[in-house]
Coordinates of C-alpha atoms and ligand atoms in Angstrom, one line a residue:
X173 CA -9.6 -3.6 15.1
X174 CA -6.6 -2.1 14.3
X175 CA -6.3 1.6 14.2
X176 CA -3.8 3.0 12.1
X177 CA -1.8 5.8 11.6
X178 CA 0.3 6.0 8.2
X179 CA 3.2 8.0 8.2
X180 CA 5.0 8.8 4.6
X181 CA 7.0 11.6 2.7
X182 CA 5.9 10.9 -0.9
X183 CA 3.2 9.3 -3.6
X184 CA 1.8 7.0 -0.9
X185 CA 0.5 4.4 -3.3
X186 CA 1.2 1.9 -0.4
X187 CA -0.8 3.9 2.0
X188 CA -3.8 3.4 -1.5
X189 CA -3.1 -0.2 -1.7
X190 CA -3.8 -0.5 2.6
X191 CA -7.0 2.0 2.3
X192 CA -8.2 -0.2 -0.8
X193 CA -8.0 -3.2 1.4
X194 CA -9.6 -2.3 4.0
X195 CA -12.4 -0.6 2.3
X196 CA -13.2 -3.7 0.5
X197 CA -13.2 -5.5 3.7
X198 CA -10.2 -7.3 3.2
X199 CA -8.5 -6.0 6.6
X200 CA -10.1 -5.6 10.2
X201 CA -8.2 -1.8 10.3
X202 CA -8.8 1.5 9.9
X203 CA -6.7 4.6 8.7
X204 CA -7.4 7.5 11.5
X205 CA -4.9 10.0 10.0
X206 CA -1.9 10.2 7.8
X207 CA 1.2 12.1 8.5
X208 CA 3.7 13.7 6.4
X209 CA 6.9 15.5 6.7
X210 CA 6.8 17.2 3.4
X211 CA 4.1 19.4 3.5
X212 CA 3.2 18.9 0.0
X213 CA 3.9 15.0 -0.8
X214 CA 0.8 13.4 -2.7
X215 CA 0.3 11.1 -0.2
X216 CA -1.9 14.1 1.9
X217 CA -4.3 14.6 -0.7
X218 CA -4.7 11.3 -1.5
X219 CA -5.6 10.8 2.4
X220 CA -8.0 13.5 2.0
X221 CA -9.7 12.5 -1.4
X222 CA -10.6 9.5 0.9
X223 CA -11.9 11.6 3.9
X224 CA -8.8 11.1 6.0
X225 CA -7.0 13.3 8.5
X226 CA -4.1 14.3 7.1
X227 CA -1.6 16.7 8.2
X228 CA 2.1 17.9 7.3
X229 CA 3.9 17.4 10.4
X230 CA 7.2 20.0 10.9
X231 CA 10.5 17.2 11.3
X232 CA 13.1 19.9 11.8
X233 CA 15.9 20.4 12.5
X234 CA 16.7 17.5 11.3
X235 CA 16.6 16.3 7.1
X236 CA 17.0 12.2 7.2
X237 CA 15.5 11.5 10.9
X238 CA 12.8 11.9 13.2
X239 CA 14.1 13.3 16.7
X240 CA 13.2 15.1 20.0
X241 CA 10.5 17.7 19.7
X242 CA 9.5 16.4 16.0
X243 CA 9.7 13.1 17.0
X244 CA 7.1 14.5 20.2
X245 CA 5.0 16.4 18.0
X246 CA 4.1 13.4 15.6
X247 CA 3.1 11.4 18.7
X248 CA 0.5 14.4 19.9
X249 CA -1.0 13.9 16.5
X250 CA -1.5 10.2 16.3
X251 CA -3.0 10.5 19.7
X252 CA -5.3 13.2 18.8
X253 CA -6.3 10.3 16.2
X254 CA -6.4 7.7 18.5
X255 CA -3.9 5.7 16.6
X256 CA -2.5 2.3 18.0
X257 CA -0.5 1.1 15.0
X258 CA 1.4 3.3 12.7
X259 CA 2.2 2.0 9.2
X260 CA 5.4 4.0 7.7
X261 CA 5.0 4.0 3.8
X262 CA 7.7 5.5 2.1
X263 CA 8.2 7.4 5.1
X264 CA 12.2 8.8 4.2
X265 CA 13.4 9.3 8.2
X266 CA 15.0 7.4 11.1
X267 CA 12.7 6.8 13.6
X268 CA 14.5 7.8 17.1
X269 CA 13.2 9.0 20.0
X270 CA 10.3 9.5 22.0
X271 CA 8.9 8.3 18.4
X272 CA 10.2 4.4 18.8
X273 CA 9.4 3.6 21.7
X274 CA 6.1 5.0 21.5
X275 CA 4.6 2.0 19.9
X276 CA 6.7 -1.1 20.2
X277 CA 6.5 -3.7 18.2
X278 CA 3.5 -1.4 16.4
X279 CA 5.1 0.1 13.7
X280 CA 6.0 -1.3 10.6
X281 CA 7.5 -0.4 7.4
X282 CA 7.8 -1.4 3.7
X283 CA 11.3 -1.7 1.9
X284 CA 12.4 -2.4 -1.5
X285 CA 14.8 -5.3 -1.1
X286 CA 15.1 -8.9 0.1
X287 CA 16.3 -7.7 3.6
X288 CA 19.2 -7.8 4.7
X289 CA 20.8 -7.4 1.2
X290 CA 20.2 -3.4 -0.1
X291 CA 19.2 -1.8 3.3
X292 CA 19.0 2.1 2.7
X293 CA 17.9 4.2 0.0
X294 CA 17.3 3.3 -3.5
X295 CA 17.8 -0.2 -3.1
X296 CA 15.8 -1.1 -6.7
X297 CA 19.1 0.8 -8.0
X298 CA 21.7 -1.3 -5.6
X299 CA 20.1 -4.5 -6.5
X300 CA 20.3 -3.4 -10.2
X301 CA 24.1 -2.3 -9.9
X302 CA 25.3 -5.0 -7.7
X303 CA 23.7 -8.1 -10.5
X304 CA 21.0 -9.7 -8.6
X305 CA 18.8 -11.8 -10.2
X306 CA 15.8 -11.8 -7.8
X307 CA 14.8 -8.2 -6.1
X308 CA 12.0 -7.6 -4.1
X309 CA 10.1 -6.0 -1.0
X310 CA 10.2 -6.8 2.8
X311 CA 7.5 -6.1 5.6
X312 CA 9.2 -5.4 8.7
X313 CA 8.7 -4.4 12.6
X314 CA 10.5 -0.8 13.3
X315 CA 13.4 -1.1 15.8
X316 CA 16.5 1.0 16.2
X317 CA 18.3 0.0 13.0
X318 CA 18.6 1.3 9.5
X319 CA 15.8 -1.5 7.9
X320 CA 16.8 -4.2 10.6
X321 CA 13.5 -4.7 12.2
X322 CA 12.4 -8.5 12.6
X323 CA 11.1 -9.7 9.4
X324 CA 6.9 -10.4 8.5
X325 CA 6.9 -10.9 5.1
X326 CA 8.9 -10.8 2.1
X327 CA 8.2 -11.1 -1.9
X328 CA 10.4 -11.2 -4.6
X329 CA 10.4 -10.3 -8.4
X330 CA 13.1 -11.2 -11.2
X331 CA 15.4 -8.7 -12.2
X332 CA 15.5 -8.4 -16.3
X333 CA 18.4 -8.3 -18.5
X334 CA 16.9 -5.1 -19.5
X335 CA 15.6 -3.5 -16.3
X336 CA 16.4 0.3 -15.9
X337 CA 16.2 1.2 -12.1
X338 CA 12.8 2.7 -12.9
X339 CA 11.2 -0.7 -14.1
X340 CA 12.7 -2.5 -11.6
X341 CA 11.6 -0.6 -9.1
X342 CA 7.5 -0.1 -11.1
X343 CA 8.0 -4.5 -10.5
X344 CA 8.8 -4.3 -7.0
X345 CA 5.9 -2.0 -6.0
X346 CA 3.7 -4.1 -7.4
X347 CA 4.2 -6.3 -4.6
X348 CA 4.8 -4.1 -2.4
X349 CA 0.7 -3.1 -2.8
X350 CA 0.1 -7.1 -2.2
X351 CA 2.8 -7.8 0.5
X352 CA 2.2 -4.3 2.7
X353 CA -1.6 -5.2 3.1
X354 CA -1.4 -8.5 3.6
X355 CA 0.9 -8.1 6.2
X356 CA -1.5 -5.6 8.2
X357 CA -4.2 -7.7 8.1
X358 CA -2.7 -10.9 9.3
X359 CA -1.1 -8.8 12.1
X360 CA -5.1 -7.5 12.7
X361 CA -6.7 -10.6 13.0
X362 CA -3.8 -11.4 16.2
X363 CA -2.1 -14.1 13.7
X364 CA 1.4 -12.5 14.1
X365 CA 3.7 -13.4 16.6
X366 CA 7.5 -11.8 17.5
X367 CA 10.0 -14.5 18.8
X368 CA 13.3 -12.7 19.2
X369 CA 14.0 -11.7 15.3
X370 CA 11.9 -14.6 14.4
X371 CA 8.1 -13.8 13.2
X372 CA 5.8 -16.3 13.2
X373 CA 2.7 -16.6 10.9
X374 CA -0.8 -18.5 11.7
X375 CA -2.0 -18.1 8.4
X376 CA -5.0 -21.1 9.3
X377 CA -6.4 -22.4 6.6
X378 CA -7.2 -19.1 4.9
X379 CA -5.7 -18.2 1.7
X380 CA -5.5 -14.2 1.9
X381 CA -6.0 -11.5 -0.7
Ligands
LIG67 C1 8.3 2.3 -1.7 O1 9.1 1.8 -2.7 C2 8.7 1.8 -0.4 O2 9.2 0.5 -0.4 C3 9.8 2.7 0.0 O3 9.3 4.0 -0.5 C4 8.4 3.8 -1.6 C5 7.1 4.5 -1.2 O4 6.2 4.5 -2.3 N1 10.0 2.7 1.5 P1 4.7 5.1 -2.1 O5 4.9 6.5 -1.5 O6 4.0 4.1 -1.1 O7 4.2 5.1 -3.4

């Protein structure tokens, strides 16, 4: 049984899509507390309407990264919660440390792009400007990089003649909600295995979610 701590800065409809799952059984998890940076993202009341810890934890000094005594504080608070996993979902910081090596190889994060193309921020919109024809969303382990972490699972979407970055991006999340849980619970039942930047799935005979 994994248990998680989500970490995220905004609507947290991934963190919905993982709660969903597991609630319906779907994933041998659960969701001790949920973190936030921004001290009014949705993603905290969602956690609460579900009966969830949830907390806004201060980041500064620092805008685009999670450092030092911030970095310190959000480790007190997923041990308060017991938490032995931490899912980031749309979670806008570099994790640095203490934070990553706190829980190695046991963090993971959602991002909006076949990996390696589009790393960063918006990458719906540099998919869309660059003239790809396939977009999509990659599950990844955390390590020092920006979005560089050994790859889990990845799914991909079209990209329309008449896509605007918004429903490009409304596509994408779509299976990001299919991808992100699907991930966790393959990782919960032990069927995930790291081999240098290679990640190796026993998906038995089960066909999941
Ligand atoms: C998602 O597109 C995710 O890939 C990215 O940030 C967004 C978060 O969305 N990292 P939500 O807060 O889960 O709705």
């Amino acid at each position: 049984m994994l248990n998680i701590g989500v970490l995220g800065s905004g609507s947290g409809s991934n963190f919905q899509a993982i709660q969903d799952a597991i609630k319906a059984g779907k994933i041998a998890a659960r969701i001790n507390c949920v973190a936030s940076d921004v001290a009014d993202a949705y993603i905290l009341e969602r956690a609460r309407k579900e009966g969830i810890a949830a907390a806004h934890i201060d980041c500064s000094p620092f805008k685009t990264k999670i450092e030092g005594e911030g970095a310190r504080r959000m480790i007190d608070y997923l041990d308060e919660h017991e938490v032995d996993f931490v899912v980031l979902a749309g979670f806008m910081r570099m994790v640095k440390e203490p934070l990553l090596s706190a829980f190695p190889l046991r963090m993971v994060n959602i991002h909006p792009a076949l990996l390696p193309a589009f790393p960063g921020l918006a990458s719906w919109k540099q998919a869309l400007e660059y003239g790809a024809k396939l977009a999509g969303c990659t599950v990844h382990f955390i390590d020092a990089g920006m979005d560089t972490g050994p790859i889990i699972l990845q799914r991909a979407v079209p990209v329309e003649d008449d896509d605007t970055p918004e429903s490009l991006h409304a596509r994408i999340q779509v299976e990001e909600h299919i991808a992100y849980p699907e991930a966790i619970g393959l990782i919960a039942e032990g069927r995930v295995e790291v081999a240098g930047r290679r990640v190796l799935i026993d998906r038995g005979n089960l066909s999941r979610i």
